[in-house]
N, CA, C and O atoms as CSV, one atom per row, in Angstrom:
chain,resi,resn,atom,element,x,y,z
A,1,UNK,N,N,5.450,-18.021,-2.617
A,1,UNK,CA,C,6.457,-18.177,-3.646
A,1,UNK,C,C,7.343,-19.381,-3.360
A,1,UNK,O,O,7.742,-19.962,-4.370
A,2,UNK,N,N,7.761,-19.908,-2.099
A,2,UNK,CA,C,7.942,-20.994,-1.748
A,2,UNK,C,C,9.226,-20.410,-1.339
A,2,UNK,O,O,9.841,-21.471,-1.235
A,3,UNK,N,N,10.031,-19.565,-1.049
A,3,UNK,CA,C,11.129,-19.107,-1.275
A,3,UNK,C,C,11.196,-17.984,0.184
A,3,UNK,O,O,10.710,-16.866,0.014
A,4,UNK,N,N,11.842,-18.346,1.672
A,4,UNK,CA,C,11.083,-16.945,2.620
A,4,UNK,C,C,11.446,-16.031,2.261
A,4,UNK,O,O,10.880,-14.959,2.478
A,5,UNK,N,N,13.162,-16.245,1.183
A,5,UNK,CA,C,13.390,-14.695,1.165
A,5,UNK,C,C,12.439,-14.020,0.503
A,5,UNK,O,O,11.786,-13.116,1.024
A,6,UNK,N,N,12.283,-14.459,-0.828
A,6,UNK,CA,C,11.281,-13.854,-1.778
A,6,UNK,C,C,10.060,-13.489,-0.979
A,6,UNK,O,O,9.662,-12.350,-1.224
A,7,UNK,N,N,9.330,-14.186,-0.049
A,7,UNK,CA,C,8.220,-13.801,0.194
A,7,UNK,C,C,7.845,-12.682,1.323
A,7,UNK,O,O,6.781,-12.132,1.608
A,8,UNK,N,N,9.453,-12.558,1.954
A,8,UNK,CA,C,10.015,-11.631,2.877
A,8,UNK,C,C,9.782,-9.965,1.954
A,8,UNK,O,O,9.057,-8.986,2.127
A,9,UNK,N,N,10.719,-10.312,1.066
A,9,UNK,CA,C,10.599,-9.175,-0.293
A,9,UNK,C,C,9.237,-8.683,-0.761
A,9,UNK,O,O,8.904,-7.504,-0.884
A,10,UNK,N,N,8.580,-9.644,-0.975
A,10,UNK,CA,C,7.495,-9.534,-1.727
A,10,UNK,C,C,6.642,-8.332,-0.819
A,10,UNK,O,O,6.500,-7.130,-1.046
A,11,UNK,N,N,6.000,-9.444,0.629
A,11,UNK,CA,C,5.774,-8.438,1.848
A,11,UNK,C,C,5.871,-7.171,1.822
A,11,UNK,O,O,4.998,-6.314,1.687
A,12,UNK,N,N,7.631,-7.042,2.037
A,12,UNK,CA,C,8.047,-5.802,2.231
A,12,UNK,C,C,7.676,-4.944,1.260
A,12,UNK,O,O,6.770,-4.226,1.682
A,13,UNK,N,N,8.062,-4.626,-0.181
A,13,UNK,CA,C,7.915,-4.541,-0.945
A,13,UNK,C,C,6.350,-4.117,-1.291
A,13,UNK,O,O,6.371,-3.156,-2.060
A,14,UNK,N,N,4.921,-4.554,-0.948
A,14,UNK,CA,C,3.975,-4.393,-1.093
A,14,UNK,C,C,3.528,-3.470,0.306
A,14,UNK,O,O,2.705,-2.610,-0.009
A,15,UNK,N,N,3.773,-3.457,1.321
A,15,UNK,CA,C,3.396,-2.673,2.079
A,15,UNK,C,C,4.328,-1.683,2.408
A,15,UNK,O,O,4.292,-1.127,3.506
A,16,UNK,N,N,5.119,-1.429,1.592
A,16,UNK,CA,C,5.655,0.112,1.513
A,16,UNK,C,C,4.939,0.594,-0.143
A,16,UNK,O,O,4.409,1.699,-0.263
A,17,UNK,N,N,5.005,-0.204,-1.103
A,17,UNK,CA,C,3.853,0.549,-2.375
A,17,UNK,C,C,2.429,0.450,-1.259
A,17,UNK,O,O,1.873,1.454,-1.705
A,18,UNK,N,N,1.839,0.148,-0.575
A,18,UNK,CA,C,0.135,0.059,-0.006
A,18,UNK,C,C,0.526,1.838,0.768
A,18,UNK,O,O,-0.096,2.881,0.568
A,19,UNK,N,N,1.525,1.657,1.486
A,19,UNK,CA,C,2.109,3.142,2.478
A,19,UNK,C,C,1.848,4.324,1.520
A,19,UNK,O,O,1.043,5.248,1.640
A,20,UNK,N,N,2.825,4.031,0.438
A,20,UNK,CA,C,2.714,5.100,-0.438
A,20,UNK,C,C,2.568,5.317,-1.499
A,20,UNK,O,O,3.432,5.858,-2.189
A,21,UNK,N,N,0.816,4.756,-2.150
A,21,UNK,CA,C,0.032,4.700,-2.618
A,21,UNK,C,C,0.060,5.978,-3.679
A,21,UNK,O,O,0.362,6.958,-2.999
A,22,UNK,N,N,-0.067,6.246,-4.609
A,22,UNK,CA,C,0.264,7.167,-5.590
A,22,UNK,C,C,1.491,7.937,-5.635
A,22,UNK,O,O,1.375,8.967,-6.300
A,23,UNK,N,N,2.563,7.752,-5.153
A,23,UNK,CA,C,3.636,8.611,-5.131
A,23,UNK,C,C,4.488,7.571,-5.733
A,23,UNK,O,O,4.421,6.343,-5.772
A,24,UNK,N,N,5.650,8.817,-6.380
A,24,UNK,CA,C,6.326,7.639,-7.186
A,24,UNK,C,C,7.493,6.969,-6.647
A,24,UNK,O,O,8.333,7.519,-5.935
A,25,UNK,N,N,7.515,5.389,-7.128
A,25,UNK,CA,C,8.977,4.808,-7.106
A,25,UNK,C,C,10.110,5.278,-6.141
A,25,UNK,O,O,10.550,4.774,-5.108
A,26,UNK,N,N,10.451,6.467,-6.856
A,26,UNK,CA,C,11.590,7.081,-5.714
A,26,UNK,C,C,11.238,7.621,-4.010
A,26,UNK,O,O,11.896,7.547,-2.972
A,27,UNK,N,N,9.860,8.185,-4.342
A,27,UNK,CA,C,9.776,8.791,-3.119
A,27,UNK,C,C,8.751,7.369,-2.132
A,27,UNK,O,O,8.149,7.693,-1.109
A,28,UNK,N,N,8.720,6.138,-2.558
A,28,UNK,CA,C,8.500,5.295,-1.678
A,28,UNK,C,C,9.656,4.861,-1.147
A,28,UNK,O,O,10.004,5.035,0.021
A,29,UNK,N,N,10.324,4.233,-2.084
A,29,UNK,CA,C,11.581,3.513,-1.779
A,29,UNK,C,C,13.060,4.771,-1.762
A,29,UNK,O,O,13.635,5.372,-2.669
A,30,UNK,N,N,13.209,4.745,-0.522
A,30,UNK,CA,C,13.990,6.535,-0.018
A,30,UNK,C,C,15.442,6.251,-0.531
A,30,UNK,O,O,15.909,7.091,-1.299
A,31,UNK,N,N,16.330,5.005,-0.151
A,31,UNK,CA,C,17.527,4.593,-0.588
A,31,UNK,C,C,17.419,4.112,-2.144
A,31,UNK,O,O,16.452,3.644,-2.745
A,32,UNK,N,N,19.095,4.460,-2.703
A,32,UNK,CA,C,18.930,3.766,-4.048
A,32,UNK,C,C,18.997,2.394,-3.985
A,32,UNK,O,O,18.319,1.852,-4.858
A,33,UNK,N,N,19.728,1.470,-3.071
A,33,UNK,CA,C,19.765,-0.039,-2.859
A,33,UNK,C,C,18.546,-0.249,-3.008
A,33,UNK,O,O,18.391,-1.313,-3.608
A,34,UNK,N,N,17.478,0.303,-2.726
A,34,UNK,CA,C,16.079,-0.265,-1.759
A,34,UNK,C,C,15.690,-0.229,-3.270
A,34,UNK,O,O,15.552,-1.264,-3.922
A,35,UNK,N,N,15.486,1.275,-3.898
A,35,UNK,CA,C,14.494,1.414,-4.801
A,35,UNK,C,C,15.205,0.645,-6.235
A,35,UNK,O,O,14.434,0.539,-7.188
A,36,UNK,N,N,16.598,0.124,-6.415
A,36,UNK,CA,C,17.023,-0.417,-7.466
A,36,UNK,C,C,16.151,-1.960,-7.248
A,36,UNK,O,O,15.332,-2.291,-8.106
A,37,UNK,N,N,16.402,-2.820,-6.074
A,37,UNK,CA,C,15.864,-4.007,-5.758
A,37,UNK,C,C,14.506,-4.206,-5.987
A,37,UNK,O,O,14.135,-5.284,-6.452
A,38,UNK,N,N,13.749,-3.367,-5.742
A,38,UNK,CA,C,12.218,-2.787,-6.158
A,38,UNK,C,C,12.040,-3.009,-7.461
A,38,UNK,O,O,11.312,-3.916,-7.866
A,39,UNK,N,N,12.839,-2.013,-8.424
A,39,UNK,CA,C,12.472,-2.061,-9.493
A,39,UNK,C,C,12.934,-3.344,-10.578
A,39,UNK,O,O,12.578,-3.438,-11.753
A,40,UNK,N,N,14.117,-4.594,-9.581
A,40,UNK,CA,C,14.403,-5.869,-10.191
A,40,UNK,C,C,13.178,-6.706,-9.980
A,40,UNK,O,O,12.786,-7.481,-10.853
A,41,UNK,N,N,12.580,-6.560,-8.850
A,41,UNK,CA,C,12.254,-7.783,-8.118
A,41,UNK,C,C,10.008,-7.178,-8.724
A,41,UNK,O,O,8.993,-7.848,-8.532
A,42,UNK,N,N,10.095,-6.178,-9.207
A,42,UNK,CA,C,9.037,-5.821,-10.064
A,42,UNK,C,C,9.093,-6.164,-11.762
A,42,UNK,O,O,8.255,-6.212,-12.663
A,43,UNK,N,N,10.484,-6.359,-11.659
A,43,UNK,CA,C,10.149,-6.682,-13.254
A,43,UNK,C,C,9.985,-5.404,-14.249
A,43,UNK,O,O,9.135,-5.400,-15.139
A,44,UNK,N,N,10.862,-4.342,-14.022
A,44,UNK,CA,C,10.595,-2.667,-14.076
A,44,UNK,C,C,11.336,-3.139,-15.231
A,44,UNK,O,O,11.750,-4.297,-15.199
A,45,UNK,N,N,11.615,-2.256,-16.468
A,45,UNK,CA,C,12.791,-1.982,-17.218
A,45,UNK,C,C,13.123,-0.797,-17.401
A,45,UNK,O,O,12.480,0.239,-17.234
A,46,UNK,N,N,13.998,-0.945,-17.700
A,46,UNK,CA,C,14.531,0.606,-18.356
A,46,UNK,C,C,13.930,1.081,-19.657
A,46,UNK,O,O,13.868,0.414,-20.690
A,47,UNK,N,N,13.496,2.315,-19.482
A,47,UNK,CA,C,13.082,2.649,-21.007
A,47,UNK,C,C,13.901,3.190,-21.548
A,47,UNK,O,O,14.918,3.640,-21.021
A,48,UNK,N,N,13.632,3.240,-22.598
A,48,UNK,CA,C,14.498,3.943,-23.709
A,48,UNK,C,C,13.774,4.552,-25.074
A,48,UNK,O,O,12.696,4.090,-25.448
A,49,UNK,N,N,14.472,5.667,-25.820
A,49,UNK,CA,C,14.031,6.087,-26.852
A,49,UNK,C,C,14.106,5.345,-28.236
A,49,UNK,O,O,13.568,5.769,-29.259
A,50,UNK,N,N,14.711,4.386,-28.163
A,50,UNK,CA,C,15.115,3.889,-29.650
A,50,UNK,C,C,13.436,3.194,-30.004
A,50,UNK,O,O,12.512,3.312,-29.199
A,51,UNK,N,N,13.337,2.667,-30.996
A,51,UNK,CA,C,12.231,2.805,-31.624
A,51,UNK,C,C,12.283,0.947,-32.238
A,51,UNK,O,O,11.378,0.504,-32.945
C-alpha cells in the first residue's frame, strides 16, 4: 500500500479474519476500538432499513 502503517493494519487485520475464519466481526475483533477500526479500514457500512 506504500503506507507501513496501513500495511501494518492490513497484516494485522487479515491474520486475525485467517484466525477466525467463519465467526463473526465481533467475536474476531474482541475490543470495540479494534472491531470499529476493522470495520473503517474494510470499507463496512452501516446498514439501514430505509429503502
Amino acid at each position: 500500500m506504500g503506507d507501513e502503517r496501513l500495511n501494518n493494519r492490513a497484516f494485522s487485520i487479515g491474520k486475525k479474519l485467517s484466525e477466525g475464519f467463519g465467526k463473526a466481526l465481533s467475536e474476531v475483533f474482541k475490543g470495540g476500538n479494534e472491531l470499529k477500526r476493522a470495520y473503517e479500514f474494510l470499507g463496512i457500512r452501516k446498514q439501514t432499513l430505509s429503502r
